[in-house]
Amino acid sequence: MTAATDIASSAVSVDAVVLRVGADGAEVLIHRRAAEPFAGDWALPGVLLGAGERISDAAIRAAGKAGVSAAAVDGVGQLVVFDEPHRDPRGPTLSISAWVAVRGFEPSDPETARWVSWEALPPLAFDHTRILADVRPVLADKLWRDLTFTAALTGSEFSVRTALDVTRSLTGSDVDRGNLNRTLKRIAVRSDRESSSGVGRPGALWRWP
Amino acid sequence: MTAATDIASSAVSVDAVVLRVGADGAEVLIHRRAAEPFAGDWALPGVLLGAGERISDAAIRAAGKAGVSAAAVDGVGQLVVFDEPHRDPRGPTLSISAWVAVRGFEPSDPETARWVSWEALPPLAFDHTRILADVRPVLADKLWRDLTFTAALTGSEFSVRTALDVTRSLTGSDVDRGNLNRTLKRIAVRSDRESSSGVGRPGALWRWP
DNA sequence: ACAAAAGTGTTAAAATTACACCCATGG
DNA sequence: CCATGGGTGTAATTTTAACACTTTTGT
C-alpha cells in the first residue's frame, strides 16, 4: 500500500487567481461554476490536484476551465494555503491558491467567464472572496520586487501607464508617476516609443533585462 | 461519495520547522526517523495531514513526534508547499512546511532528537535539506517584520543579545547592535534589567506590546 | 491654444549602514 | 584596571515620498 491511497487526508484543490493587465490595471478572471456545489455562481477556477501533479500544472489546468489555453499563460506561482475545514460543503478540502498570469485571452461568452477589477468583484462561491482579499496584499508585495511575477504580469513590453494602473489596482492607492519611472529605471530597460493610446504625449516602452 | 474519498490526489504531509532560541540563535529541531523510509536518519518531524485537520494542528502534532508537548509551543505558521513528485519514495506527497516556535523543550535522548544550528545541519532525509535551505530566507524576512512570528520565537521577554543571535542565525550575516537596538525601540517596549549571563554590563530586556 | 499624458528635476523626510565613544559589570 | 558586553551618538548614504515644472502629442 502506498502513501497516496492509505490515508484519510483532506482533498487538495488548486484555485487559480488568473490575472491580466486590462483597462483597470490588474484584473481577475472569474467564471460561472458548471457543477455543484454553487453551480451557476461566480468563482475562481479551481481543480482537484491530481496525484503527482505539480501545483503550477494544476493552476494552468484550472485556468483552462475558464477557457484559457495553456499557450496564453505567461507564468504561475503558488500563494497561500487555505485550510478552514468547512470552506467546502462537500467536506474538508485544502485550497492552494496560485497566481496565473495570462496575455491575450478574452472569454468567448461573458456570461460564463469575465475579467473583473478588484473593486468590482461580485459575490463568489466558497471562500473565494476571502481568498482574493487575503491574496491581494501578497500580490501587491510581489509587484516590482518579485521580477518573475511582475514580468509575467506585465508581459515583455509595457508602458508606464500600464505600470501605474497595475500598481494602483493591487495596492489600492495611487502611485507617483515620476517615482515609479525611477523604479523602472533601476530594474528594467527602455526600448522604443509608443502612442496608440491616442491623446497625450506618447510614452516609452519598458522591457525586462 | 465525498470529495475526500473519490479522487486520486497526492498525499499531504506537514513538515515542521521547529525553532527555539538557543546559544547559537535560532536552532532547528531534528529527530531520527522511526519508520521507513529513511528509518534512523535525521529529518524534520512530519505527519500526514488528517482530513479536516488544520495545518497548524498538524504542525504541532509533528513537533510532538520529536517529543515537544503542545504546551511548549508558542506559535505556528505556514511557509511553503513543496510539490516535487519524487520527493517521497512512497509516492507523490505534498509537503506543507510550517514554522513552530517552541520554548523550554530539551530532548530526553540526544540520539533521537536534538537542536542544531543552521550551520551544523547533518544530511537529512527526503528533501528536508532543500526545504530548510528554501525556508531560511523566508524566516529571515519575517523576522522583526512579522511580529507574530518574531514574538513567538523570542518569547515574551528577551535581551538584545538574543535578538542579535537570532538575526545572525537566520540571515547568515552579522548585524549592528546599535541599529538593532533602534529597531527594537520602534516595535517593542523595555521592561527592567538583567545580567545572569555573567560577564559584561547587564542589558535591558524587551517585551512585546 | 489647450488639454491630456509623459518626462525630468528638486527637495524633505525616513530608513539603512557603518562607525565611534562611553558605561556597567566580573575577575 | 582591564576585558567583556551593553547603551547611545553621529554622520554618510540610500530610499521613499511628494510636488513642480517642462515636453510632446491630438483636437
Coordinates of C-alpha atoms (C1' of nucleotides) in Angstrom, one line a residue:
Chain A
M1 CA 0.0 0.0 0.0
T2 CA 1.2 3.5 -0.8
A3 CA 1.0 6.8 0.9
A4 CA -1.3 8.1 -1.7
T5 CA -4.1 5.6 -1.0
D6 CA -4.0 4.5 2.6
I7 CA -4.6 7.7 4.4
A8 CA -7.7 9.9 5.1
S9 CA -6.4 13.2 4.1
S10 CA -8.2 16.3 3.1
A11 CA -8.8 16.7 -0.6
V12 CA -6.5 19.2 -2.3
S13 CA -7.7 21.8 -4.8
V14 CA -5.7 24.4 -6.6
D15 CA -7.6 27.7 -7.0
A16 CA -6.2 29.9 -9.7
V17 CA -6.0 33.7 -9.4
V18 CA -5.8 34.3 -13.1
L19 CA -4.5 37.8 -13.8
R20 CA -4.2 40.0 -16.8
V21 CA -3.4 43.7 -17.4
G22 CA -6.6 45.4 -18.6
A23 CA -8.0 48.8 -18.6
D24 CA -8.4 48.8 -14.9
G25 CA -4.9 47.6 -14.2
A26 CA -4.6 44.0 -13.0
E27 CA -7.9 42.2 -13.4
V28 CA -9.0 38.8 -12.2
L29 CA -10.7 36.1 -14.2
I30 CA -13.8 34.6 -12.7
H31 CA -16.1 32.0 -14.3
R32 CA -19.5 30.5 -13.5
R33 CA -19.3 27.1 -11.9
A34 CA -20.7 24.4 -14.0
A35 CA -21.1 21.8 -11.3
E36 CA -22.5 21.6 -7.8
P37 CA -21.9 23.0 -5.3
F38 CA -22.5 26.6 -6.1
A39 CA -23.4 25.7 -9.7
G40 CA -24.1 28.9 -11.7
D41 CA -22.3 31.1 -9.2
W42 CA -19.2 33.1 -10.0
A43 CA -16.0 31.6 -8.6
L44 CA -12.3 31.3 -9.1
P45 CA -11.5 28.5 -11.5
G46 CA -10.2 25.5 -9.5
V47 CA -9.3 21.9 -9.9
L48 CA -8.5 19.0 -7.7
L49 CA -4.8 18.4 -7.6
G50 CA -4.0 15.1 -9.2
A51 CA -1.6 12.6 -7.7
G52 CA 1.9 13.6 -8.5
E53 CA 0.7 16.7 -10.3
R54 CA 2.7 19.9 -9.9
I55 CA 0.8 22.8 -8.4
S56 CA 1.7 25.0 -11.4
D57 CA 0.3 22.5 -13.8
A58 CA -2.9 22.2 -11.8
A59 CA -3.2 26.0 -11.8
I60 CA -2.9 26.1 -15.6
R61 CA -5.5 23.3 -15.8
A62 CA -7.7 25.4 -13.6
A63 CA -7.3 28.4 -15.8
G64 CA -8.3 26.2 -18.7
K65 CA -11.7 25.6 -17.1
A66 CA -12.4 29.3 -17.7
G67 CA -11.3 29.0 -21.3
V68 CA -7.6 30.0 -21.0
S69 CA -5.3 28.0 -23.3
A70 CA -2.0 26.9 -21.8
A71 CA -0.3 28.9 -24.6
A72 CA -1.7 32.1 -23.2
V73 CA -0.2 31.6 -19.8
D74 CA 2.9 33.6 -19.1
G75 CA 3.7 32.5 -15.6
V76 CA 2.5 30.7 -12.5
G77 CA 3.3 30.7 -8.8
Q78 CA 2.0 29.5 -5.5
L79 CA 0.5 31.8 -2.9
V80 CA -1.3 30.7 0.3
V81 CA -2.9 27.5 1.5
F82 CA -6.4 27.8 2.9
D83 CA -7.3 25.0 5.3
E84 CA -10.5 26.0 7.0
P85 CA -12.3 22.7 7.4
H86 CA -15.8 23.9 6.3
R87 CA -14.7 26.0 3.3
D88 CA -16.2 23.3 1.0
P89 CA -19.6 21.9 1.8
R90 CA -18.6 18.6 0.3
G91 CA -16.1 18.0 3.0
P92 CA -12.6 19.2 4.2
T93 CA -10.7 20.5 1.2
L94 CA -7.4 22.3 1.2
S95 CA -7.1 25.1 -1.3
I96 CA -3.7 26.0 -2.6
S97 CA -4.1 29.4 -4.2
A98 CA -1.9 30.2 -7.2
W99 CA -1.4 33.2 -9.4
V100 CA -1.6 32.7 -13.2
A101 CA -0.5 35.5 -15.5
V102 CA -2.3 35.5 -18.8
R103 CA -1.9 37.5 -22.0
G104 CA -4.3 37.9 -24.9
F105 CA -7.3 36.0 -23.6
E106 CA -10.9 37.2 -24.0
P107 CA -13.7 35.0 -22.8
S108 CA -16.0 33.8 -25.6
D109 CA -19.1 34.1 -23.5
P110 CA -19.2 36.9 -21.0
E111 CA -22.0 35.1 -19.1
T112 CA -19.7 32.2 -18.5
A113 CA -16.3 33.9 -17.8
R114 CA -15.2 37.5 -17.4
W115 CA -12.4 39.8 -16.3
V116 CA -13.2 41.9 -13.3
S117 CA -11.4 44.6 -11.5
W118 CA -10.5 44.2 -7.8
E119 CA -13.1 46.8 -6.9
A120 CA -16.0 45.3 -8.8
L121 CA -15.9 41.7 -7.6
P122 CA -19.3 40.1 -7.4
P123 CA -20.1 37.7 -4.6
L124 CA -18.1 34.5 -5.1
A125 CA -18.6 30.8 -4.3
F126 CA -16.9 29.0 -1.4
D127 CA -14.5 31.3 0.4
H128 CA -13.2 32.8 -2.8
T129 CA -14.0 36.3 -1.8
R130 CA -11.9 35.8 1.3
I131 CA -9.1 34.2 -0.8
L132 CA -8.9 37.2 -3.0
A133 CA -8.9 39.6 -0.1
D134 CA -6.0 37.7 1.6
V135 CA -4.1 37.3 -1.6
R136 CA -4.2 40.9 -2.8
P137 CA -1.6 42.3 -0.4
V138 CA 0.6 39.3 -1.2
L139 CA 0.5 40.1 -4.9
A140 CA 1.0 43.8 -4.1
D141 CA 4.1 42.9 -2.2
K142 CA 5.4 40.9 -5.1
L143 CA 5.0 43.6 -7.6
W144 CA 8.3 45.3 -8.7
R145 CA 10.1 43.0 -6.2
D146 CA 9.4 39.5 -7.5
L147 CA 10.5 40.1 -11.0
T148 CA 9.3 36.7 -12.2
F149 CA 5.8 37.6 -11.1
T150 CA 6.0 41.2 -12.4
A151 CA 7.4 40.3 -15.8
A152 CA 4.8 37.6 -16.3
L153 CA 2.0 40.0 -15.4
T154 CA 3.2 43.0 -17.5
G155 CA 4.4 41.0 -20.5
S156 CA 7.7 41.6 -22.2
E157 CA 7.0 45.2 -23.2
F158 CA 4.8 47.7 -21.2
S159 CA 4.2 51.4 -20.8
V160 CA 4.4 53.5 -17.7
R161 CA 0.7 53.8 -17.8
T162 CA 0.4 50.0 -17.5
A163 CA 2.8 50.0 -14.6
L164 CA 0.8 52.7 -12.8
D165 CA -2.5 51.0 -13.4
V166 CA -1.3 47.7 -12.2
T167 CA 0.2 49.2 -9.1
R168 CA -2.9 51.1 -8.2
S169 CA -5.2 48.1 -8.8
L170 CA -3.1 45.9 -6.5
T171 CA -2.2 48.3 -3.7
G172 CA -5.5 50.2 -3.8
S173 CA -3.8 53.6 -3.7
D174 CA -2.3 55.9 -6.2
V175 CA 1.4 56.0 -7.0
D176 CA 3.5 58.8 -8.3
R177 CA 4.5 58.5 -12.0
G178 CA 7.9 60.0 -11.5
N179 CA 8.8 57.7 -8.7
L180 CA 7.6 54.7 -10.5
N181 CA 9.6 55.8 -13.5
R182 CA 12.7 55.8 -11.4
T183 CA 11.9 52.4 -10.0
L184 CA 11.7 51.1 -13.6
K185 CA 15.0 52.7 -14.5
R186 CA 16.6 50.5 -11.8
I187 CA 15.0 47.2 -12.7
A188 CA 14.1 47.4 -16.4
V189 CA 15.4 48.7 -19.7
R190 CA 13.8 51.0 -22.2
S191 CA 13.2 50.1 -25.8
D192 CA 11.5 52.4 -28.4
R193 CA 8.4 54.5 -28.1
E194 CA 4.7 54.1 -28.5
S195 CA 1.5 56.1 -28.6
S196 CA -1.5 54.2 -29.9
S197 CA -3.4 55.2 -26.7
G198 CA -4.5 58.3 -28.6
V199 CA -4.4 61.5 -26.8
G200 CA -1.4 62.8 -24.9
R201 CA 2.3 62.5 -25.3
P202 CA 3.5 59.0 -26.4
G203 CA 5.5 57.3 -23.7
A204 CA 8.4 55.0 -23.7
L205 CA 8.1 51.2 -23.5
W206 CA 10.0 49.2 -20.9
R207 CA 11.4 45.7 -21.3
W208 CA 12.8 43.2 -18.9
P209 CA 16.6 42.5 -18.9
Chain B
M1 CA -19.4 10.0 -2.4
T2 CA -17.5 12.9 -1.0
A3 CA -14.6 14.9 -2.3
A4 CA -12.3 13.5 0.4
T5 CA -12.6 9.9 -0.9
D6 CA -13.2 9.8 -4.6
I7 CA -10.2 11.5 -6.0
A8 CA -6.6 10.4 -6.6
S9 CA -4.8 13.2 -5.1
S10 CA -1.3 13.4 -3.7
A11 CA -0.9 12.7 0.0
V12 CA -0.4 15.7 2.1
S13 CA 2.2 15.9 4.8
V14 CA 3.1 18.8 7.1
D15 CA 6.8 19.1 7.9
A16 CA 7.5 21.2 11.0
V17 CA 10.5 23.6 11.2
V18 CA 10.6 23.6 14.9
L19 CA 12.6 26.6 16.2
R20 CA 13.9 27.7 19.5
V21 CA 16.3 30.4 20.6
G22 CA 19.4 28.7 21.8
A23 CA 23.1 29.6 22.3
D24 CA 23.5 29.8 18.5
G25 CA 20.5 31.9 17.9
A26 CA 17.6 30.3 16.2
E27 CA 18.0 26.5 16.2
V28 CA 16.1 23.8 14.4
L29 CA 14.8 20.6 16.0
I30 CA 15.6 17.4 14.1
H31 CA 14.8 13.9 15.1
R32 CA 15.7 10.4 13.9
R33 CA 13.0 8.8 11.8
A34 CA 11.4 5.7 13.5
A35 CA 9.8 4.3 10.4
E36 CA 10.7 3.6 6.8
P37 CA 11.6 5.2 4.5
F38 CA 14.9 6.7 5.8
A39 CA 14.4 4.9 9.2
G40 CA 17.2 6.0 11.5
D41 CA 18.1 9.1 9.5
W42 CA 17.8 12.6 10.8
A43 CA 14.8 14.5 9.4
L44 CA 12.3 17.3 10.1
P45 CA 9.4 15.9 12.2
G46 CA 6.4 15.5 9.8
V47 CA 2.9 14.0 9.9
L48 CA 0.3 13.2 7.3
L49 CA -2.4 15.8 7.4
G50 CA -5.7 14.3 8.6
A51 CA -9.0 15.0 6.9
G52 CA -10.3 18.3 8.1
E53 CA -7.2 18.9 10.2
R54 CA -5.8 22.4 10.4
I55 CA -2.2 22.8 9.2
S56 CA -1.2 24.4 12.5
D57 CA -2.6 21.5 14.4
A58 CA -0.8 19.0 12.2
A59 CA 2.4 21.0 12.7
I60 CA 2.0 20.8 16.5
R61 CA 1.4 17.1 16.1
A62 CA 4.5 16.8 14.1
A63 CA 6.6 18.6 16.7
G64 CA 5.1 16.1 19.2
K65 CA 6.8 13.3 17.3
A66 CA 10.1 14.8 18.3
G67 CA 9.0 15.0 21.9
V68 CA 7.6 18.5 22.0
S69 CA 4.5 18.9 24.1
A70 CA 1.7 21.1 22.8
A71 CA 2.1 23.4 25.9
A72 CA 5.7 24.2 24.9
V73 CA 4.5 25.6 21.5
D74 CA 4.3 29.4 21.3
G75 CA 3.2 29.8 17.8
V76 CA 2.8 28.2 14.4
G77 CA 2.5 29.4 10.8
Q78 CA 2.6 28.1 7.3
L79 CA 5.5 28.5 5.0
V80 CA 5.9 27.0 1.6
V81 CA 4.4 24.0 -0.2
F82 CA 6.8 21.5 -1.8
D83 CA 5.3 19.5 -4.6
E84 CA 8.2 17.8 -6.4
P85 CA 6.6 14.4 -7.3
H86 CA 9.6 12.2 -6.4
R87 CA 10.4 13.9 -3.1
D88 CA 8.9 10.9 -1.2
P89 CA 9.9 7.4 -2.5
R90 CA 6.5 6.0 -1.3
G91 CA 4.8 8.1 -4.0
P92 CA 3.7 11.7 -4.7
T93 CA 3.4 13.6 -1.5
L94 CA 2.9 17.3 -0.9
S95 CA 4.8 18.8 1.9
I96 CA 3.4 21.9 3.5
S97 CA 6.3 23.4 5.6
A98 CA 5.4 25.2 8.8
W99 CA 7.3 27.0 11.5
V100 CA 6.7 26.0 15.1
A101 CA 8.2 28.2 17.8
V102 CA 9.0 26.4 21.0
R103 CA 10.2 27.4 24.4
G104 CA 11.7 25.3 27.2
F105 CA 12.0 22.0 25.5
E106 CA 15.1 19.8 25.7
P107 CA 15.1 16.3 24.1
S108 CA 15.3 13.5 26.6
D109 CA 17.6 11.4 24.3
P110 CA 20.0 13.4 22.2
E111 CA 20.4 10.4 19.9
T112 CA 16.7 10.6 19.0
A113 CA 16.2 14.3 18.8
R114 CA 18.4 17.3 19.0
W115 CA 18.6 21.1 18.4
V116 CA 21.0 22.1 15.6
S117 CA 22.2 25.4 14.4
W118 CA 21.6 26.3 10.7
E119 CA 25.3 26.0 10.0
A120 CA 25.7 22.5 11.5
L121 CA 22.9 20.6 9.9
P122 CA 23.6 17.0 9.2
P123 CA 22.3 15.3 6.0
L124 CA 18.6 15.0 6.2
A125 CA 16.0 12.5 4.9
F126 CA 13.8 13.2 1.9
D127 CA 14.3 16.8 0.5
H128 CA 14.5 18.2 4.0
T129 CA 17.8 19.8 3.5
R130 CA 16.3 21.6 0.5
I131 CA 13.3 22.6 2.5
L132 CA 15.4 24.2 5.2
A133 CA 17.5 26.0 2.6
D134 CA 14.4 27.4 0.9
V135 CA 12.7 28.3 4.1
R136 CA 15.6 30.1 5.8
P137 CA 15.3 33.3 3.8
V138 CA 11.6 33.3 4.3
L139 CA 12.1 33.1 8.0
A140 CA 14.8 35.8 7.9
D141 CA 12.3 38.0 6.0
K142 CA 9.6 37.5 8.6
L143 CA 12.0 38.4 11.5
W144 CA 11.2 41.8 13.0
R145 CA 8.5 42.3 10.3
D146 CA 6.0 39.6 11.1
L147 CA 5.6 40.3 14.8
T148 CA 3.5 37.2 15.4
F149 CA 6.4 35.1 14.2
T150 CA 9.0 37.1 15.9
A151 CA 7.2 37.3 19.3
A152 CA 6.6 33.5 19.2
L153 CA 10.3 32.9 18.6
T154 CA 11.8 35.3 21.1
G155 CA 9.3 34.7 23.8
S156 CA 7.7 37.4 25.9
E157 CA 11.0 38.8 27.3
F158 CA 14.3 38.8 25.5
S159 CA 17.7 40.5 25.6
V160 CA 19.4 42.4 22.8
R161 CA 21.9 39.5 22.7
T162 CA 19.1 37.1 21.9
A163 CA 17.9 39.4 19.2
L164 CA 21.4 39.7 17.7
D165 CA 21.9 35.9 17.7
V166 CA 18.6 35.2 16.2
T167 CA 19.1 37.6 13.4
R168 CA 22.6 36.4 12.6
S169 CA 21.5 32.8 12.6
L170 CA 18.7 33.4 10.1
T171 CA 20.3 35.9 7.8
G172 CA 23.7 34.4 8.0
S173 CA 25.4 37.8 8.4
D174 CA 26.2 40.0 11.4
V175 CA 24.0 42.9 12.4
D176 CA 24.9 46.0 14.2
R177 CA 23.9 46.1 17.8
G178 CA 23.1 49.8 17.9
N179 CA 20.9 49.6 14.8
L180 CA 19.1 46.6 16.0
N181 CA 18.5 48.4 19.3
R182 CA 16.8 51.2 17.4
T183 CA 14.7 48.8 15.5
L184 CA 13.5 47.3 18.8
K185 CA 12.8 50.8 20.2
R186 CA 10.3 51.1 17.3
I187 CA 8.5 47.8 17.7
A188 CA 8.9 46.7 21.3
V189 CA 9.0 48.1 24.8
R190 CA 11.6 47.8 27.5
S191 CA 11.0 46.3 30.9
D192 CA 13.6 46.0 33.7
R193 CA 17.2 44.8 33.5
E194 CA 19.0 41.5 33.6
S195 CA 22.5 40.2 33.7
S196 CA 22.7 36.5 34.6
S197 CA 24.8 35.9 31.5
G198 CA 27.8 36.7 33.8
V199 CA 30.5 38.9 32.4
G200 CA 29.9 42.3 30.9
R201 CA 27.4 45.0 31.5
P202 CA 23.8 43.8 32.2
G203 CA 21.5 44.6 29.4
A204 CA 17.8 45.7 29.2
L205 CA 15.1 43.3 28.5
W206 CA 12.5 43.9 25.8
R207 CA 8.9 42.9 25.7
W208 CA 6.1 42.9 23.1
P209 CA 3.4 45.5 23.3
Chain C
dA1 C1' -4.2 77.3 -28.0
dC2 C1' -5.5 73.9 -25.0
dA3 C1' -6.0 69.6 -22.6
dA4 C1' -4.0 65.2 -21.7
dA5 C1' -0.4 62.3 -20.8
dA6 C1' 4.7 61.6 -20.4
dG7 C1' 9.3 63.0 -18.9
dT8 C1' 12.5 65.2 -15.7
dG9 C1' 14.1 67.8 -11.6
dT10 C1' 14.0 69.2 -6.7
dT11 C1' 13.6 68.7 -2.1
dA12 C1' 12.2 66.9 2.6
dA13 C1' 11.7 63.0 5.3
dA14 C1' 12.8 58.5 6.6
dA15 C1' 15.4 54.3 6.7
dT16 C1' 19.9 51.9 6.3
dT17 C1' 24.6 51.5 7.3
dA18 C1' 28.8 51.9 9.5
dC19 C1' 31.3 53.5 13.0
dA20 C1' 32.9 55.7 17.4
dC21 C1' 32.6 56.6 22.1
dC22 C1' 31.2 56.0 26.8
dC23 C1' 29.1 53.0 30.6
dA24 C1' 28.5 48.9 33.9
dT25 C1' 29.9 44.6 35.4
dG26 C1' 33.1 40.4 36.8
dG27 C1' 37.5 38.9 37.7
Chain D
dC1 C1' 42.4 48.1 35.8
dC2 C1' 41.0 45.6 32.1
dA3 C1' 38.4 42.6 29.3
dT4 C1' 33.7 41.9 28.0
dG5 C1' 29.4 43.2 26.7
dG6 C1' 25.6 47.0 26.6
dG7 C1' 23.9 51.7 25.5
dT8 C1' 23.9 55.9 22.9
dG9 C1' 25.5 59.3 19.4
dT10 C1' 26.7 60.7 14.8
dA11 C1' 27.3 61.1 10.1
dA12 C1' 27.1 59.3 5.2
dT13 C1' 24.3 57.1 2.1
dT14 C1' 20.3 55.4 0.1
dT15 C1' 15.2 55.0 -0.3
dT16 C1' 10.8 56.9 -0.2
dA17 C1' 7.6 60.5 -0.9
dA18 C1' 5.5 64.5 -2.6
dC19 C1' 5.4 68.0 -5.7
dA20 C1' 6.6 71.3 -9.5
dC21 C1' 7.9 72.2 -14.0
dT22 C1' 8.7 71.1 -18.9
dT23 C1' 7.8 68.4 -23.2
dT24 C1' 5.1 66.1 -26.8
dT25 C1' 1.1 64.7 -28.8
dG26 C1' -4.2 65.1 -30.6
dT27 C1' -8.1 68.1 -31.2

